[in-house]
mmCIF file of C-alpha atoms in Angstrom:
data_model
loop_
_atom_site.group_PDB
_atom_site.id
_atom_site.type_symbol
_atom_site.label_atom_id
_atom_site.label_comp_id
_atom_site.label_asym_id
_atom_site.label_seq_id
_atom_site.Cartn_x
_atom_site.Cartn_y
_atom_site.Cartn_z
ATOM 1 C CA MET X 1 98.032 84.268 81.135
ATOM 2 C CA SER X 2 100.394 82.278 83.426
ATOM 3 C CA GLU X 3 101.921 83.894 86.568
ATOM 4 C CA LYS X 4 105.355 83.768 84.802
ATOM 5 C CA GLU X 5 104.058 85.665 81.768
ATOM 6 C CA ILE X 6 102.310 88.230 83.995
ATOM 7 C CA LEU X 7 105.597 88.613 85.894
ATOM 8 C CA GLN X 8 107.680 89.010 82.868
ATOM 9 C CA LYS X 9 105.217 91.697 81.407
ATOM 10 C CA LEU X 10 105.133 93.656 84.586
ATOM 11 C CA THR X 11 108.986 93.466 85.450
ATOM 12 C CA ALA X 12 109.509 94.854 81.794
ATOM 13 C CA LEU X 13 107.045 97.580 82.399
ATOM 14 C CA CYS X 14 108.628 98.462 85.761
ATOM 15 C CA ALA X 15 112.064 98.393 84.322
ATOM 16 C CA ARG X 16 111.069 101.109 81.769
ATOM 17 C CA GLY X 17 109.665 103.522 84.363
ATOM 18 C CA GLU X 18 108.384 104.090 87.895
ATOM 19 C CA HIS X 19 105.124 102.584 88.814
ATOM 20 C CA CYS X 20 103.113 102.125 92.004
ATOM 21 C CA GLN X 21 101.448 99.205 93.594
ATOM 22 C CA TYR X 22 97.989 100.477 92.635
ATOM 23 C CA GLU X 23 98.888 100.802 88.929
ATOM 24 C CA MET X 24 100.096 97.114 88.909
ATOM 25 C CA LEU X 25 97.034 95.840 90.705
ATOM 26 C CA GLU X 26 94.759 97.712 88.351
ATOM 27 C CA LYS X 27 96.527 96.233 85.380
ATOM 28 C CA MET X 28 96.310 92.802 86.655
ATOM 29 C CA LYS X 29 92.489 93.286 87.338
ATOM 30 C CA ARG X 30 92.089 94.284 83.726
ATOM 31 C CA TRP X 31 93.817 91.152 82.726
ATOM 32 C CA GLN X 32 91.387 89.310 85.120
ATOM 33 C CA VAL X 33 94.148 87.733 87.084
ATOM 34 C CA ASP X 34 92.985 85.929 90.210
ATOM 35 C CA GLU X 35 93.685 87.425 93.642
ATOM 36 C CA ALA X 36 96.208 84.733 94.724
ATOM 37 C CA THR X 37 98.316 85.239 91.663
ATOM 38 C CA GLN X 38 98.109 89.057 92.209
ATOM 39 C CA ALA X 39 99.418 88.728 95.642
ATOM 40 C CA ASN X 40 102.244 86.430 94.574
ATOM 41 C CA VAL X 41 103.206 88.817 91.713
ATOM 42 C CA MET X 42 103.022 91.909 94.029
ATOM 43 C CA ALA X 43 105.278 90.244 96.633
ATOM 44 C CA TYR X 44 107.799 89.415 94.077
ATOM 45 C CA LEU X 45 107.757 92.924 92.563
ATOM 46 C CA THR X 46 108.031 94.592 96.068
ATOM 47 C CA GLU X 47 110.711 92.229 97.278
ATOM 48 C CA HIS X 48 112.877 92.817 94.258
ATOM 49 C CA ARG X 49 112.225 96.606 94.343
ATOM 50 C CA TYR X 50 110.593 96.746 90.993
ATOM 51 C CA ILE X 51 107.899 98.862 92.622
ATOM 52 C CA ASP X 52 108.434 101.099 95.632
ATOM 53 C CA ASP X 53 105.681 103.499 96.535
ATOM 54 C CA GLU X 54 108.048 105.996 98.221
ATOM 55 C CA ARG X 55 110.526 106.007 95.229
ATOM 56 C CA TYR X 56 107.447 106.480 92.830
ATOM 57 C CA ALA X 57 106.149 109.390 94.938
ATOM 58 C CA ARG X 58 109.343 111.198 94.878
ATOM 59 C CA ALA X 59 109.579 110.822 91.078
ATOM 60 C CA TYR X 60 105.923 111.858 90.515
ATOM 61 C CA VAL X 61 106.253 114.877 92.661
ATOM 62 C CA ASN X 62 109.575 115.913 90.906
ATOM 63 C CA ASP X 63 108.071 115.469 87.460
ATOM 64 C CA LYS X 64 104.724 117.129 88.147
ATOM 65 C CA ILE X 65 106.322 120.143 89.664
ATOM 66 C CA LYS X 66 109.132 120.677 87.192
ATOM 67 C CA TYR X 67 107.434 119.652 83.934
ATOM 68 C CA ASN X 68 103.759 120.019 84.376
ATOM 69 C CA HIS X 69 104.181 123.153 86.735
ATOM 70 C CA TRP X 70 101.686 121.816 89.305
ATOM 71 C CA GLY X 71 101.409 123.187 92.771
ATOM 72 C CA ARG X 72 101.294 121.206 96.095
ATOM 73 C CA ARG X 73 97.542 120.609 96.165
ATOM 74 C CA LYS X 74 97.353 119.239 92.688
ATOM 75 C CA VAL X 75 100.293 116.937 93.202
ATOM 76 C CA GLU X 76 98.832 115.823 96.472
ATOM 77 C CA GLN X 77 95.621 115.045 94.768
ATOM 78 C CA GLY X 78 97.383 113.115 92.106
ATOM 79 C CA LEU X 79 99.252 110.930 94.693
ATOM 80 C CA TRP X 80 95.964 110.341 96.490
ATOM 81 C CA SER X 81 94.370 109.036 93.159
ATOM 82 C CA LYS X 82 97.361 106.757 92.987
ATOM 83 C CA HIS X 83 96.506 105.392 96.475
ATOM 84 C CA ILE X 84 99.861 106.317 97.762
ATOM 85 C CA SER X 85 99.590 106.145 101.635
ATOM 86 C CA ASP X 86 99.221 109.274 103.672
ATOM 87 C CA ASN X 87 102.540 108.973 105.485
ATOM 88 C CA ILE X 88 104.533 108.698 102.326
ATOM 89 C CA ARG X 89 102.490 111.434 100.609
ATOM 90 C CA GLN X 90 103.069 113.815 103.379
ATOM 91 C CA GLN X 91 106.745 112.830 103.917
ATOM 92 C CA VAL X 92 107.533 113.510 100.202
ATOM 93 C CA LEU X 93 105.467 116.776 99.994
ATOM 94 C CA ASP X 94 107.031 118.192 103.086
ATOM 95 C CA GLU X 95 110.596 117.754 101.651
ATOM 96 C CA ILE X 96 109.868 120.116 98.825
ATOM 97 C CA ASP X 97 111.121 123.540 99.683
ATOM 98 C CA ASP X 98 108.699 126.571 98.972
ATOM 99 C CA SER X 99 111.537 127.987 96.769
ATOM 100 C CA LEU X 100 110.960 125.321 94.233
ATOM 101 C CA TYR X 101 107.298 126.143 94.140
ATOM 102 C CA LEU X 102 108.095 129.935 93.744
ATOM 103 C CA SER X 103 110.530 129.175 90.980
ATOM 104 C CA VAL X 104 107.800 127.386 89.094
ATOM 105 C CA LEU X 105 104.981 129.805 89.863
ATOM 106 C CA ARG X 106 106.916 132.932 89.019
ATOM 107 C CA PRO X 107 107.304 132.273 85.294
ATOM 108 C CA LEU X 108 103.632 131.031 85.106
ATOM 109 C CA LEU X 109 102.263 134.198 86.674
ATOM 110 C CA GLN X 110 104.604 136.411 84.458
ATOM 111 C CA GLN X 111 103.222 134.568 81.385
ATOM 112 C CA LYS X 112 99.657 134.719 82.489
ATOM 113 C CA ARG X 113 99.953 138.543 83.373
ATOM 114 C CA ARG X 114 101.096 139.193 79.848
ATOM 115 C CA THR X 115 98.172 137.436 78.242
ATOM 116 C CA THR X 116 95.392 138.520 80.661
ATOM 117 C CA ARG X 117 93.036 141.337 80.080
ATOM 118 C CA ALA X 118 91.666 143.346 83.065
ATOM 119 C CA ALA X 119 90.216 146.667 83.692
ATOM 120 C CA THR X 120 91.827 147.072 87.013
ATOM 121 C CA ASP X 121 94.830 145.811 88.980
ATOM 122 C CA TYR X 122 92.335 144.226 91.480
ATOM 123 C CA GLU X 123 90.663 142.274 88.590
ATOM 124 C CA LEU X 124 94.054 141.155 87.110
ATOM 125 C CA ASN X 125 95.142 139.915 90.465
ATOM 126 C CA GLN X 126 91.964 138.040 91.144
ATOM 127 C CA LYS X 127 92.500 136.330 87.642
ATOM 128 C CA LEU X 128 95.935 135.494 88.476
ATOM 129 C CA LEU X 129 95.056 134.098 91.737
ATOM 130 C CA LYS X 130 92.370 131.950 90.274
ATOM 131 C CA PHE X 131 94.644 130.594 87.661
ATOM 132 C CA ALA X 132 97.466 129.672 90.147
ATOM 133 C CA LEU X 133 94.863 128.002 92.364
ATOM 134 C CA SER X 134 93.610 125.997 89.546
ATOM 135 C CA ARG X 135 97.307 124.839 88.990
ATOM 136 C CA GLY X 136 97.278 123.571 92.658
ATOM 137 C CA PHE X 137 99.369 126.242 94.219
ATOM 138 C CA THR X 138 98.489 127.227 97.873
ATOM 139 C CA TYR X 139 97.038 130.615 98.626
ATOM 140 C CA ASP X 140 99.945 131.762 100.787
ATOM 141 C CA ILE X 141 102.622 131.054 97.980
ATOM 142 C CA ILE X 142 100.324 132.886 95.387
ATOM 143 C CA ARG X 143 99.862 135.869 97.634
ATOM 144 C CA GLN X 144 103.557 136.040 98.157
ATOM 145 C CA CYS X 145 104.104 136.502 94.372
ATOM 146 C CA ILE X 146 101.177 138.718 93.781
ATOM 147 C CA ASP X 147 101.754 141.032 96.769
ATOM 148 C CA ALA X 148 105.434 141.362 96.257
ATOM 149 C CA PRO X 149 105.894 141.635 92.458
ATOM 150 C CA LEU X 150 109.363 142.931 92.762
ATOM 151 C CA ASP X 151 110.487 139.710 94.674
ATOM 152 C CA CYS X 152 108.691 137.661 92.016
ATOM 153 C CA GLU X 153 109.945 139.800 89.049
ATOM 154 C CA LEU X 154 106.257 140.189 87.595
#
């Protein structure tokens, strides 16, 4: 493929949705594009704001929390796997208020509590804790919901 064709395909892809630099580089590597062409294409995409890692990180965090019901740790791991820089990752994650995590975690724990079988309250709480940790929520937010079920409406 020529540089122009690569540029057309990637700009069309970026126009349809948010993508990060790592995704574009991986796509070009799969197409076996030489490094000089990759650098030119990436410079164009960045300069014309087709790709912006900070914008991508904000969209990724928003979508994963609201639609996939992920917690901070799992979202952070996802951003790390996309090679988003540490400072962008921390900045975007620090902007998220704990109340958003709580508003996502509460219904998850309510639903899980209804479907989980346990002999004791302690066993039930441990199962809920394990479930929420697997979804990427931090221990302090989980304990906040489990220890104060009236606040969390469990």
